[in-house]
mmCIF file of C-alpha atoms in Angstrom:
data_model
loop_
_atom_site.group_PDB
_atom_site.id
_atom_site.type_symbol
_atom_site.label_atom_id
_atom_site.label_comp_id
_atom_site.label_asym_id
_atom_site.label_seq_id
_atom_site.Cartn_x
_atom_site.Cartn_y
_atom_site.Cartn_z
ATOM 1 C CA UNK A 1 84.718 112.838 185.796
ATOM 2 C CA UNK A 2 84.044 112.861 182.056
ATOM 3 C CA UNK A 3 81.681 115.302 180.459
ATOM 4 C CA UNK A 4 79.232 114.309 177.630
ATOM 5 C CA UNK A 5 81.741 116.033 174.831
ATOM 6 C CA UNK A 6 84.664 114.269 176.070
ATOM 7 C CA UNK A 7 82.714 111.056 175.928
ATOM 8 C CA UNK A 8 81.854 111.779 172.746
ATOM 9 C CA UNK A 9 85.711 112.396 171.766
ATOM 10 C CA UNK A 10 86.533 108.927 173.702
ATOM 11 C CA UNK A 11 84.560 106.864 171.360
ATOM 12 C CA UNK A 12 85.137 108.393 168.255
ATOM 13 C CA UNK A 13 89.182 108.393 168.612
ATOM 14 C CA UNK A 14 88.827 104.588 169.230
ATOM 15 C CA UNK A 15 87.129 104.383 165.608
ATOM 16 C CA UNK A 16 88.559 107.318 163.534
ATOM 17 C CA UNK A 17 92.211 105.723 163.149
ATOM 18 C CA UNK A 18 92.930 106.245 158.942
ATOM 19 C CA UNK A 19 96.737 105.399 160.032
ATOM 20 C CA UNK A 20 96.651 103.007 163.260
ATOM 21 C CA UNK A 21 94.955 99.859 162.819
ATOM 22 C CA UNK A 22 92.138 99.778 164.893
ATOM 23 C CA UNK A 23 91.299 96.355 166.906
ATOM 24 C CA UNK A 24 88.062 95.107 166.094
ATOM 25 C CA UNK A 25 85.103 95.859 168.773
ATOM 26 C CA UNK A 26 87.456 98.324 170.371
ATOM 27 C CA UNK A 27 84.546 100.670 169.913
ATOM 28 C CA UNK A 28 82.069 98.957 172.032
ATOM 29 C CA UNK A 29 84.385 98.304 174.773
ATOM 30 C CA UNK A 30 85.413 102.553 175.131
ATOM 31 C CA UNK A 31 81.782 103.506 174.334
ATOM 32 C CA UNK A 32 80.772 100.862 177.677
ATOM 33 C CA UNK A 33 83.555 101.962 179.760
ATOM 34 C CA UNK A 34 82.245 105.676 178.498
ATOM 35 C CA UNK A 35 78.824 104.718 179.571
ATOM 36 C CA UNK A 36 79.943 103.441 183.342
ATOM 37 C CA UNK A 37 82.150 106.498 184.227
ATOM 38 C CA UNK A 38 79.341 108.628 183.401
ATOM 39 C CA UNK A 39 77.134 106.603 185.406
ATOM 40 C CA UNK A 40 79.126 107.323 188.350
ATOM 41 C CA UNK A 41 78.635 111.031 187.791
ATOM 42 C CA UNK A 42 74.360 111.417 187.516
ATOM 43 C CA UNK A 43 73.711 111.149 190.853
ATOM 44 C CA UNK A 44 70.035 111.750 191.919
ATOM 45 C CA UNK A 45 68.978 114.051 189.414
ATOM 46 C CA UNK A 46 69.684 111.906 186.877
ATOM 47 C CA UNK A 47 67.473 109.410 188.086
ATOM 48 C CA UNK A 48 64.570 112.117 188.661
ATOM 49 C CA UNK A 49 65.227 113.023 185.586
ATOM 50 C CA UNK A 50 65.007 109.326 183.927
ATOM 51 C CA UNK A 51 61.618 109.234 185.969
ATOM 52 C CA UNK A 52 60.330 112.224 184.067
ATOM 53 C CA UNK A 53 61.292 111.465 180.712
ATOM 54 C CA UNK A 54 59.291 108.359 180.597
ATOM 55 C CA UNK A 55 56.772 108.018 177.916
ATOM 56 C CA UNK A 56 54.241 105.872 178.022
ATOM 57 C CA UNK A 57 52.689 103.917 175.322
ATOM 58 C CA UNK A 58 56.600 103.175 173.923
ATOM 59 C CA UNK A 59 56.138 100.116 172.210
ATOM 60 C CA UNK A 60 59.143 98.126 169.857
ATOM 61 C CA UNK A 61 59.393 98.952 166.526
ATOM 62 C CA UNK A 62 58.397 95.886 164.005
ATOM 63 C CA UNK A 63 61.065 93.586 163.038
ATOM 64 C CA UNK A 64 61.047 94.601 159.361
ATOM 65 C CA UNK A 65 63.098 93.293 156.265
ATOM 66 C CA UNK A 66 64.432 96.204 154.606
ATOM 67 C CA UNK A 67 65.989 95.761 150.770
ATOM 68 C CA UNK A 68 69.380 94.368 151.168
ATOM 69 C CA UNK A 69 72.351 94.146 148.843
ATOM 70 C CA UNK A 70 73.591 90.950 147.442
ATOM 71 C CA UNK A 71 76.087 89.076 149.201
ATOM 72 C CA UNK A 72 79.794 89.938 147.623
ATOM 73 C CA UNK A 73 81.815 87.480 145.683
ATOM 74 C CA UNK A 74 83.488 84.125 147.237
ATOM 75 C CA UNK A 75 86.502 84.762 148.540
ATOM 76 C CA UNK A 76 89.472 84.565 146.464
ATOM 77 C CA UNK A 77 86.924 85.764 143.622
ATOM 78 C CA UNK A 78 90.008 87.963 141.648
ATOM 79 C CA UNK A 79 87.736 91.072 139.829
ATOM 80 C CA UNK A 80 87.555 90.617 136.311
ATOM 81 C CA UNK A 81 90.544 92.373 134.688
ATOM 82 C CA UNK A 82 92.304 93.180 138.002
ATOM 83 C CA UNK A 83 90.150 96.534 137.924
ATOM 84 C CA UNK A 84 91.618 97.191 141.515
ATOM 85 C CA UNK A 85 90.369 101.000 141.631
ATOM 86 C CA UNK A 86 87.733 103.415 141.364
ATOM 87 C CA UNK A 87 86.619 105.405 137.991
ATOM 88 C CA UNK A 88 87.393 108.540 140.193
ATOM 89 C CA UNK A 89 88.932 109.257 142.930
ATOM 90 C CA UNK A 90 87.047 110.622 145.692
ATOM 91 C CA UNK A 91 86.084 113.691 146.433
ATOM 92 C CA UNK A 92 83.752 113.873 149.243
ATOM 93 C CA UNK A 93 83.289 110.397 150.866
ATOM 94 C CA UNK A 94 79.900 109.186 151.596
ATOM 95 C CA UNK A 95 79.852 107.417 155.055
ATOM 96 C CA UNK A 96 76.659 105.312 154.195
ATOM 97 C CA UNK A 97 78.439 103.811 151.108
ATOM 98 C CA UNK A 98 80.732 100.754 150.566
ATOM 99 C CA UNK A 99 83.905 101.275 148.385
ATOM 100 C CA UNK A 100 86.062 98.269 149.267
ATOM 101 C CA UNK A 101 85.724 94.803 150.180
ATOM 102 C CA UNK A 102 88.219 92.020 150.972
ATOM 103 C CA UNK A 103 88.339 89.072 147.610
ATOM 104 C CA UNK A 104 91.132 87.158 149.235
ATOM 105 C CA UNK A 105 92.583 87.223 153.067
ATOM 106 C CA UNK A 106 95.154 84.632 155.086
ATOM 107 C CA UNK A 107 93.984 82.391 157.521
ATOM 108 C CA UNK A 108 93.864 83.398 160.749
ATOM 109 C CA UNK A 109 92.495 87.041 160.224
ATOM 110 C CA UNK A 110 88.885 86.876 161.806
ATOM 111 C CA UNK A 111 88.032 90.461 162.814
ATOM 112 C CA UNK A 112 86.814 93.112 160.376
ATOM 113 C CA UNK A 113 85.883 96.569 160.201
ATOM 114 C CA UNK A 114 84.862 99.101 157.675
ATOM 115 C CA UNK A 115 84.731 102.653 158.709
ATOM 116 C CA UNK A 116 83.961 105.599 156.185
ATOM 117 C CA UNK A 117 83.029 109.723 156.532
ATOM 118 C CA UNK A 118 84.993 111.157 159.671
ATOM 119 C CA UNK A 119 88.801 109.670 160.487
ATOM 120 C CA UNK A 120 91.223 110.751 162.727
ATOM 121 C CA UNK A 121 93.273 112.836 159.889
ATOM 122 C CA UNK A 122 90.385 113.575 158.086
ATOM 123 C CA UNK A 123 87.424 111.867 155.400
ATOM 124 C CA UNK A 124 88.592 108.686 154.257
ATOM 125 C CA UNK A 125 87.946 104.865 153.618
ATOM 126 C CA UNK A 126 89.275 102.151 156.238
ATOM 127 C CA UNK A 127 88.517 98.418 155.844
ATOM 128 C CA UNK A 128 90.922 96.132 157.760
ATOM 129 C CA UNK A 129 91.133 92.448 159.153
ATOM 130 C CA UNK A 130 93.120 91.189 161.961
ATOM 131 C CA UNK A 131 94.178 88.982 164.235
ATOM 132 C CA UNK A 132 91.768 88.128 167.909
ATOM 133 C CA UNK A 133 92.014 91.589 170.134
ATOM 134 C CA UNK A 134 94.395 90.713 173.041
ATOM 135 C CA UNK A 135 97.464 92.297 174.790
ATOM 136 C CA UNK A 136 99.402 91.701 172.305
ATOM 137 C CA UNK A 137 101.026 93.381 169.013
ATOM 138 C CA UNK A 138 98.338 94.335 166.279
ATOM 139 C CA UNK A 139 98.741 91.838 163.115
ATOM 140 C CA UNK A 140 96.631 92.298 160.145
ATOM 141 C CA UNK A 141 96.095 93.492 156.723
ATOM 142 C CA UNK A 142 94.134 97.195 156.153
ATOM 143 C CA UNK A 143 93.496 99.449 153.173
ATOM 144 C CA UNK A 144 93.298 103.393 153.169
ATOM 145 C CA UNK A 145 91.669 104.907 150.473
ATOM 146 C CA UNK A 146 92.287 108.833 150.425
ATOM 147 C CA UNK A 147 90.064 111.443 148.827
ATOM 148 C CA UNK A 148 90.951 113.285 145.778
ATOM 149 C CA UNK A 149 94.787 114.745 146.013
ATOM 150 C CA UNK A 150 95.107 113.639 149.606
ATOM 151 C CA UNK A 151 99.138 111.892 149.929
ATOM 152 C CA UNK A 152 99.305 108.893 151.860
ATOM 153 C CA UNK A 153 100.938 109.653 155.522
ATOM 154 C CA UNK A 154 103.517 107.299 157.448
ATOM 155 C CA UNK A 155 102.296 105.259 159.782
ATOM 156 C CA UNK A 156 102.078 105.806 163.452
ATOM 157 C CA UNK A 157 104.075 103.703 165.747
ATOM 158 C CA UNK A 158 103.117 102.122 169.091
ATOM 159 C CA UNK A 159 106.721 104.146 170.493
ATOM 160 C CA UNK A 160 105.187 107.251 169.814
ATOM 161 C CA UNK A 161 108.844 108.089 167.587
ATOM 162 C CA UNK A 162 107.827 109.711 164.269
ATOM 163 C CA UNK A 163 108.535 106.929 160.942
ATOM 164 C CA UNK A 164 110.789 107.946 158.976
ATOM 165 C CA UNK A 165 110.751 106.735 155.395
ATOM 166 C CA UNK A 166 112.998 104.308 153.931
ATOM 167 C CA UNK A 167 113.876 103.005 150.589
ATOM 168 C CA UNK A 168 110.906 102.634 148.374
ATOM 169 C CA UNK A 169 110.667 99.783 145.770
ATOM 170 C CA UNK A 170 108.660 99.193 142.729
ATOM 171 C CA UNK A 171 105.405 96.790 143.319
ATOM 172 C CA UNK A 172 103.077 95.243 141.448
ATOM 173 C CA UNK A 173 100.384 96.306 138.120
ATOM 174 C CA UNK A 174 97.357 97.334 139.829
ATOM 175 C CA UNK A 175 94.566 99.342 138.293
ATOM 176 C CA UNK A 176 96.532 99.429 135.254
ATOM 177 C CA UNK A 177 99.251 101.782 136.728
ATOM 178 C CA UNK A 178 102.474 101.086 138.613
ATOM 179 C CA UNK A 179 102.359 100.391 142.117
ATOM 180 C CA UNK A 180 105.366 101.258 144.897
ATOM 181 C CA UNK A 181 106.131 99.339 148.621
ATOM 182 C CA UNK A 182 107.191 102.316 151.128
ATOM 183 C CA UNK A 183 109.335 101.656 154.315
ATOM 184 C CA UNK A 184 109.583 103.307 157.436
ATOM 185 C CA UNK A 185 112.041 102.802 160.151
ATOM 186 C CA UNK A 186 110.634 101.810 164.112
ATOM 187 C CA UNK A 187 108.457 98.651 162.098
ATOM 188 C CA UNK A 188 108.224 95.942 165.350
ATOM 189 C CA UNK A 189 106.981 93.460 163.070
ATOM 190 C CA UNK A 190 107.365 92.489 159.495
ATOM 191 C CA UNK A 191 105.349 94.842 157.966
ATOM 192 C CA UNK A 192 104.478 95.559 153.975
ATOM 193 C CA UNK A 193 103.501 99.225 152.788
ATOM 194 C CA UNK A 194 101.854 98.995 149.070
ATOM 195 C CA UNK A 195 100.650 102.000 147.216
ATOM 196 C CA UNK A 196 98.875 102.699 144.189
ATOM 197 C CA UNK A 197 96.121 105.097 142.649
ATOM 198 C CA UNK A 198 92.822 103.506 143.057
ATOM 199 C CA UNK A 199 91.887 106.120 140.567
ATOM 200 C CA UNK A 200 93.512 109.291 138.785
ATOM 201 C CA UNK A 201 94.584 111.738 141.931
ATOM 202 C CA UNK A 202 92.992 108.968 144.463
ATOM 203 C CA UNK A 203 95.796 107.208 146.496
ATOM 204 C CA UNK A 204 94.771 103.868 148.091
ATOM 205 C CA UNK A 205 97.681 101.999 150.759
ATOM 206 C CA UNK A 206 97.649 98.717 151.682
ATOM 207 C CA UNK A 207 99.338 97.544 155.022
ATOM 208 C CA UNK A 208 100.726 94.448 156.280
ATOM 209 C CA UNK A 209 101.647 93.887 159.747
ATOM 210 C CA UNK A 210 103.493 90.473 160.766
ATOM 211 C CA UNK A 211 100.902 87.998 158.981
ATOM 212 C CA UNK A 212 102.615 85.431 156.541
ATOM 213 C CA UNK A 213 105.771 84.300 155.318
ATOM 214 C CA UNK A 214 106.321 87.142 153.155
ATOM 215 C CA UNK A 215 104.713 90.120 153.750
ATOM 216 C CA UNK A 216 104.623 91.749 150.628
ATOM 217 C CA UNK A 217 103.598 88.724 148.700
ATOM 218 C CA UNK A 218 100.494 88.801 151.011
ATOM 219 C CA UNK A 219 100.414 92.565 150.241
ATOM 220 C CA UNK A 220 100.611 91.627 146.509
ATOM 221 C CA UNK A 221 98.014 88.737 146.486
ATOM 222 C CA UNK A 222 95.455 90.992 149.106
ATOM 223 C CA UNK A 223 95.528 93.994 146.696
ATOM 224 C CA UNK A 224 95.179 92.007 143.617
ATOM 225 C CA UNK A 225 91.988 90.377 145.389
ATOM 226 C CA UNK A 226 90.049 93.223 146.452
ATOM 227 C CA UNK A 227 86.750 94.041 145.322
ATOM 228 C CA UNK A 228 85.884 98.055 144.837
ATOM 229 C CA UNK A 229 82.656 99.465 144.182
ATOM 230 C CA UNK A 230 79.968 102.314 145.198
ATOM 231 C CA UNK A 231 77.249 100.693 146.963
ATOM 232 C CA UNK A 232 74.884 101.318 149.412
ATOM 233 C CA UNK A 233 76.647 99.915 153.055
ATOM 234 C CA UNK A 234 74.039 96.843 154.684
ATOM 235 C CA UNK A 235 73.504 98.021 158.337
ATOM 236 C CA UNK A 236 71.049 95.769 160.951
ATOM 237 C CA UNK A 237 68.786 98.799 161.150
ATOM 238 C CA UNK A 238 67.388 101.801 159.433
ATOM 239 C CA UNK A 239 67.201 104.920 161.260
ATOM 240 C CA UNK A 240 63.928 107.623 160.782
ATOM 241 C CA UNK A 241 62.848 110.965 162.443
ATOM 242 C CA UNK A 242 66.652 112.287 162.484
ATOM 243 C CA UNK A 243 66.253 115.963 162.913
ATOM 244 C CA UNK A 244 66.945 117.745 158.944
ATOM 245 C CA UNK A 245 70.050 119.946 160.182
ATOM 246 C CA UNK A 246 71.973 116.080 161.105
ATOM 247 C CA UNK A 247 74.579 115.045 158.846
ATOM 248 C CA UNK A 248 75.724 111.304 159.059
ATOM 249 C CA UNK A 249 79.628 111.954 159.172
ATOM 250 C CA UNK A 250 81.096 108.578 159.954
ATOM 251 C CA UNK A 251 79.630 104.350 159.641
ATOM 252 C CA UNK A 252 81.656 101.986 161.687
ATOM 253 C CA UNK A 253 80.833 98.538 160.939
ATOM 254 C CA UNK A 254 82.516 95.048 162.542
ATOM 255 C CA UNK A 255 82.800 92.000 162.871
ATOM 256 C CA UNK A 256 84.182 89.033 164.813
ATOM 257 C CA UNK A 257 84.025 85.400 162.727
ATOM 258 C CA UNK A 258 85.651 83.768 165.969
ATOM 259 C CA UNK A 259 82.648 82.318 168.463
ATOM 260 C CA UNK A 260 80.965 83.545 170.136
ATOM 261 C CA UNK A 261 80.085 85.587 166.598
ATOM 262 C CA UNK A 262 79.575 89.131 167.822
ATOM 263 C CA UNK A 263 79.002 92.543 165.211
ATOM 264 C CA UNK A 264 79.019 95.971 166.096
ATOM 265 C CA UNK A 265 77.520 98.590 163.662
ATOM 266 C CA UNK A 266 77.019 102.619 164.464
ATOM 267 C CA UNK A 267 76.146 105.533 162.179
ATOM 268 C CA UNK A 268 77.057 109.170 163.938
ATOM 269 C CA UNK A 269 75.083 112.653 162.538
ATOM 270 C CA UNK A 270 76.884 115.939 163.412
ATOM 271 C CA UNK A 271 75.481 119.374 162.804
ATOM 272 C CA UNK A 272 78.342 120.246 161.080
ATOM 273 C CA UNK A 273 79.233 118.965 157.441
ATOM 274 C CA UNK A 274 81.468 115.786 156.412
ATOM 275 C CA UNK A 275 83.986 118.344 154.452
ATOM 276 C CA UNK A 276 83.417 120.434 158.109
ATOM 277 C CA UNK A 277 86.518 120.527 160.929
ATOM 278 C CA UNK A 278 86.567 117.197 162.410
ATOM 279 C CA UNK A 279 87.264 119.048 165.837
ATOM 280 C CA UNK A 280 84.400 120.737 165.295
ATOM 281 C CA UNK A 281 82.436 117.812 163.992
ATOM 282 C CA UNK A 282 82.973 115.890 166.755
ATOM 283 C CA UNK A 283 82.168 117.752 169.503
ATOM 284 C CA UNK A 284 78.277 117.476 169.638
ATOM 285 C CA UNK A 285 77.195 114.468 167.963
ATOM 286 C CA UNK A 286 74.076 111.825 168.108
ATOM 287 C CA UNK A 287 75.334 107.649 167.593
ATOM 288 C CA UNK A 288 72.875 105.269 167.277
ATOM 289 C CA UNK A 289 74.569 101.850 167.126
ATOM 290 C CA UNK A 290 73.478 98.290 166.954
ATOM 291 C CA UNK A 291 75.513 94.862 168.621
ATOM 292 C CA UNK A 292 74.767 91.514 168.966
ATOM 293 C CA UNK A 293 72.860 90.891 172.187
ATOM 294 C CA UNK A 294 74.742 88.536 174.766
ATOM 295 C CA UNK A 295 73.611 88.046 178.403
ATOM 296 C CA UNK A 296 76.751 89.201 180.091
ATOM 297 C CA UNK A 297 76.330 88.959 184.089
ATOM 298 C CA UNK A 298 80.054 89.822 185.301
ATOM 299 C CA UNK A 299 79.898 93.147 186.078
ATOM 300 C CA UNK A 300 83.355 93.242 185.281
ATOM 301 C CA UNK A 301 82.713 92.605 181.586
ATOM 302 C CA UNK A 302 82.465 95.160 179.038
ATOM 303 C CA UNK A 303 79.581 94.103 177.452
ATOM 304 C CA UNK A 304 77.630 93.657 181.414
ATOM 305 C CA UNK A 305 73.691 94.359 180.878
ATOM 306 C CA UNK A 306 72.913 96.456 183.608
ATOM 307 C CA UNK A 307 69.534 97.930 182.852
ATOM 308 C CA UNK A 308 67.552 101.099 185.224
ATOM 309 C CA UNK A 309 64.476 100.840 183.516
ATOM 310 C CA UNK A 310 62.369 99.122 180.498
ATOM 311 C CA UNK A 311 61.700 100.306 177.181
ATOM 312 C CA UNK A 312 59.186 98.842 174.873
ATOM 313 C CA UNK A 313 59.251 95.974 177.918
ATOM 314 C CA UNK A 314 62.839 95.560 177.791
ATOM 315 C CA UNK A 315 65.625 95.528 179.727
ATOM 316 C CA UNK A 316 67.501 99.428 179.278
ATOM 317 C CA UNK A 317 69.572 101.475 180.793
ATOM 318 C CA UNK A 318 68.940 105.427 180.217
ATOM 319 C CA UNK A 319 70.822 108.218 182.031
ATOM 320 C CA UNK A 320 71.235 112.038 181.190
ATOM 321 C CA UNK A 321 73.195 115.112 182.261
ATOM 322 C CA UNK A 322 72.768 119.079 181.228
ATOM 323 C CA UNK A 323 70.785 117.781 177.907
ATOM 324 C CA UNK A 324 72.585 114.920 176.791
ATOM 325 C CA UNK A 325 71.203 111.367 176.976
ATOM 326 C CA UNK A 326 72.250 107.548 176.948
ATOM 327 C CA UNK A 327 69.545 105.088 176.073
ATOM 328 C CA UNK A 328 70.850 101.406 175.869
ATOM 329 C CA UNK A 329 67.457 98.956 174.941
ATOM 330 C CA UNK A 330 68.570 95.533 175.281
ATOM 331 C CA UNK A 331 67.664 92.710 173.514
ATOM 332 C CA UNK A 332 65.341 93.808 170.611
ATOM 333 C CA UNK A 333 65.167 90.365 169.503
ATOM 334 C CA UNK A 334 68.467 89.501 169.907
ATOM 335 C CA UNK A 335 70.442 92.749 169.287
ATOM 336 C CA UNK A 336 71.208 95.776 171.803
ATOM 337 C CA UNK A 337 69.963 98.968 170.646
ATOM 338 C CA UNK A 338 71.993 102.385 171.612
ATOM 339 C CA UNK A 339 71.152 105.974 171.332
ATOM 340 C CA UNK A 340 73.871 108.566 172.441
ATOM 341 C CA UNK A 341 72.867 112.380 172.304
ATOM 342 C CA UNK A 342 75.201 115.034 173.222
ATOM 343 C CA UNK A 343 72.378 117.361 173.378
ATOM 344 C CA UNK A 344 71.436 117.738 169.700
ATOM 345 C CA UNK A 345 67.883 115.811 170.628
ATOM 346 C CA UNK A 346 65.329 117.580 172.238
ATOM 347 C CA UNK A 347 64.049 116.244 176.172
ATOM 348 C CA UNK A 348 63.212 112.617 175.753
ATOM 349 C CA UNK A 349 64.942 112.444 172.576
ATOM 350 C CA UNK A 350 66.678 109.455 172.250
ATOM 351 C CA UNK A 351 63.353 107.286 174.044
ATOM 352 C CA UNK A 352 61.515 108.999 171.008
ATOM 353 C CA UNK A 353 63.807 108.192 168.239
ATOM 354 C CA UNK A 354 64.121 104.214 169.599
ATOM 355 C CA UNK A 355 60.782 103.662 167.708
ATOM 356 C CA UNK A 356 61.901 105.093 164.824
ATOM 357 C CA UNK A 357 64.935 102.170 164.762
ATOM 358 C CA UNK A 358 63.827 99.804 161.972
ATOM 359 C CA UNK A 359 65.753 96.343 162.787
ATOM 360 C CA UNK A 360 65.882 93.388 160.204
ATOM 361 C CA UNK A 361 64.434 90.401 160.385
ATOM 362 C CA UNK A 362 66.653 87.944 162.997
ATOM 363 C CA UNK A 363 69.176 90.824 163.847
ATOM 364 C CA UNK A 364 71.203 88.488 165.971
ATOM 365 C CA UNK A 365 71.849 86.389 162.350
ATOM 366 C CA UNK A 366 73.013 89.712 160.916
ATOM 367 C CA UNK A 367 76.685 89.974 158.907
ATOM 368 C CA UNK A 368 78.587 92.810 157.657
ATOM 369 C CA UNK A 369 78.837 91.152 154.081
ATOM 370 C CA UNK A 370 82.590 92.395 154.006
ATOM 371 C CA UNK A 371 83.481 88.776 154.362
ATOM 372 C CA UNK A 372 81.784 86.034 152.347
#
């Protein structure tokens, strides 16, 4: 039986990953399974207690069109004067911000994710794109950027055996400074390791697991290609009426270009800082996340709607245990709307904060804008 805090830690290890790639909507499948063992554990009082939360008069936020930024370059777009960095490095990374984007990929790389704020190893930057999840070996391309002073670390391996470096080579010009490839033994696939500062005392890494010919000529053209910057990150919802003492600590953002076309975005607020202990940072936390609404009826799927009450007159699914709450609303006009509270809410929380989710216009048409 899983208590809220280790559900909490379930779903955040399957996002914070600043060395493992991550496989794209691997998030919404552990926070579902999350959701189902905890089911099994509310019993009655759960339900009395889903009874006495409701609030009547609920009604669905409108469908506004916040202010969004403009969609990046083509791809293949090479920045102007291969400025592949940062003025600065980073010292404190803002999880609601966008610092790198993909110019150029391979074929065959249709999964993407952007995560920034809270990693496994620490704060940090994570974009990557890979191949369809499956059983199979990860393949794909993904970029690190460390804060200010922070080294790059090997890279885990599916064996669990520690990497241990190898011969490092020279690489290409990037940012105007010298670049280096890295190697590390227990590799299962041909796999590239490029590093260079994105800006002075700011280390960025580039990996590339078993996609093209060469690897580190993809490496080479992928870095060349990418697009940094400091903008506000687009999101399919604004969020209002988060108590003050919240921080946001970590954005998780992806995307699947393969049909059906699914997205996944959450934002996570801790009571404890971004430059706070990430133990400590994640063990209380409030998610609210947004996904692509699909009518899944095998209850075998991740994704199954399986609703216990209505919201706003949809379709949800709410459930609650010694303070903390689930609320799933499904299809807001074609997105799936998720609250998770470990407590940090008061009573009735998260069915009070679902007004306060602001959705754009025609969620289910909604990108990340990390591709083009």
């Amino acid at each position: 039986m899983l208590d809220e805090r280790q559900i909490g830690d379930l779903m955040l290890t399957e996002i914070e990953s600043a060395e493992r790639p991550s496989v794209v909507l691997d998030v919404e499948r552990a926070m579902a399974t999350a959701r189902r063992q905890h089911r099994l554990a509310q019993g009655a009082g759960a339900a009395l207690l889903a009874v006495a939360l409701t609030v009547g008069g609920l009604t669905v936020p409108d469908l506004l069109t916040p202010d969004r930024p403009p969609a990046p370059a083509p791809f293949g777009t090479v920045p102007a004067g291969g400025q592949t960095g940062l003025p600065v490095a980073l010292t404190t990374v803002d999880p609601e911000r966008v610092y790198v984007r993909f110019g150029w990929l391979p074929d065959g790389l249709p999964n993407l994710q952007y995560q920034a704020g809270l990693l496994l190893s620490g704060s940090g930057v994570y974009l990557s794109a890979s191949t369809a999840p499956g059983g199979g070996q990860w393949k794909g391309v993904a970029i690190t950027l460390y804060p200010k002073g922070v080294q790059p670390s090997a890279p885990q391996r599916d064996s669990g055996e520690a990497a241990r470096p190898g011969e490092t080579t020279p690489g290409p010009q990037l940012n105007g400074r010298a670049s280096s490839f890295a190697s590390y033994s227990g590799a299962e696939q041909p796999e590239a390791i490029l590093r260079w500062r994105y800006a002075p005392d700011g280390w960025a890494q580039l990996r590339v697991v078993g996609v093209g010919a060469d690897v580190r000529s993809t490496a080479t053209r992928v870095a060349r290609a990418l697009r940094f910057a400091d903008d506000p990150i687009p999101m399919p919802a604004t969020v209002a009426g988060v108590p003050a003492a919240l921080q946001v600590i970590a954005v998780d953002v992806q995307e699947s270009l393969e049909e059906p076309k699914v997205w996944y975005a959450s934002t996570t607020w801790s009571p404890k800082p971004i430059t706070g202990d990430p133990g400590q940072q994640r063990a209380r936390t409030m998610t609210v996340s947004i996904s692509r609404y699909r009518n899944i009826t095998d209850p075998a799927d991740n994704e199954y709607v399986d609703p216990n009450t209505t919201v706003g007159g949809h379709p949800a699914r709410f459930g609650g245990q010694n303070g903390s709450e689930s609320l799933t609303v499904y299809d807001v006009n074609g997105a799936n709307v998720t609250i998770d509270d470990s407590a940090l809410l008061p009573t009735g929380g998260t069915r009070a904060l679902f007004p306060r989710v602001t959705l754009v216009a025609e969620p289910a048409n909604w990108h990340t804008h990390l591709h083009r």
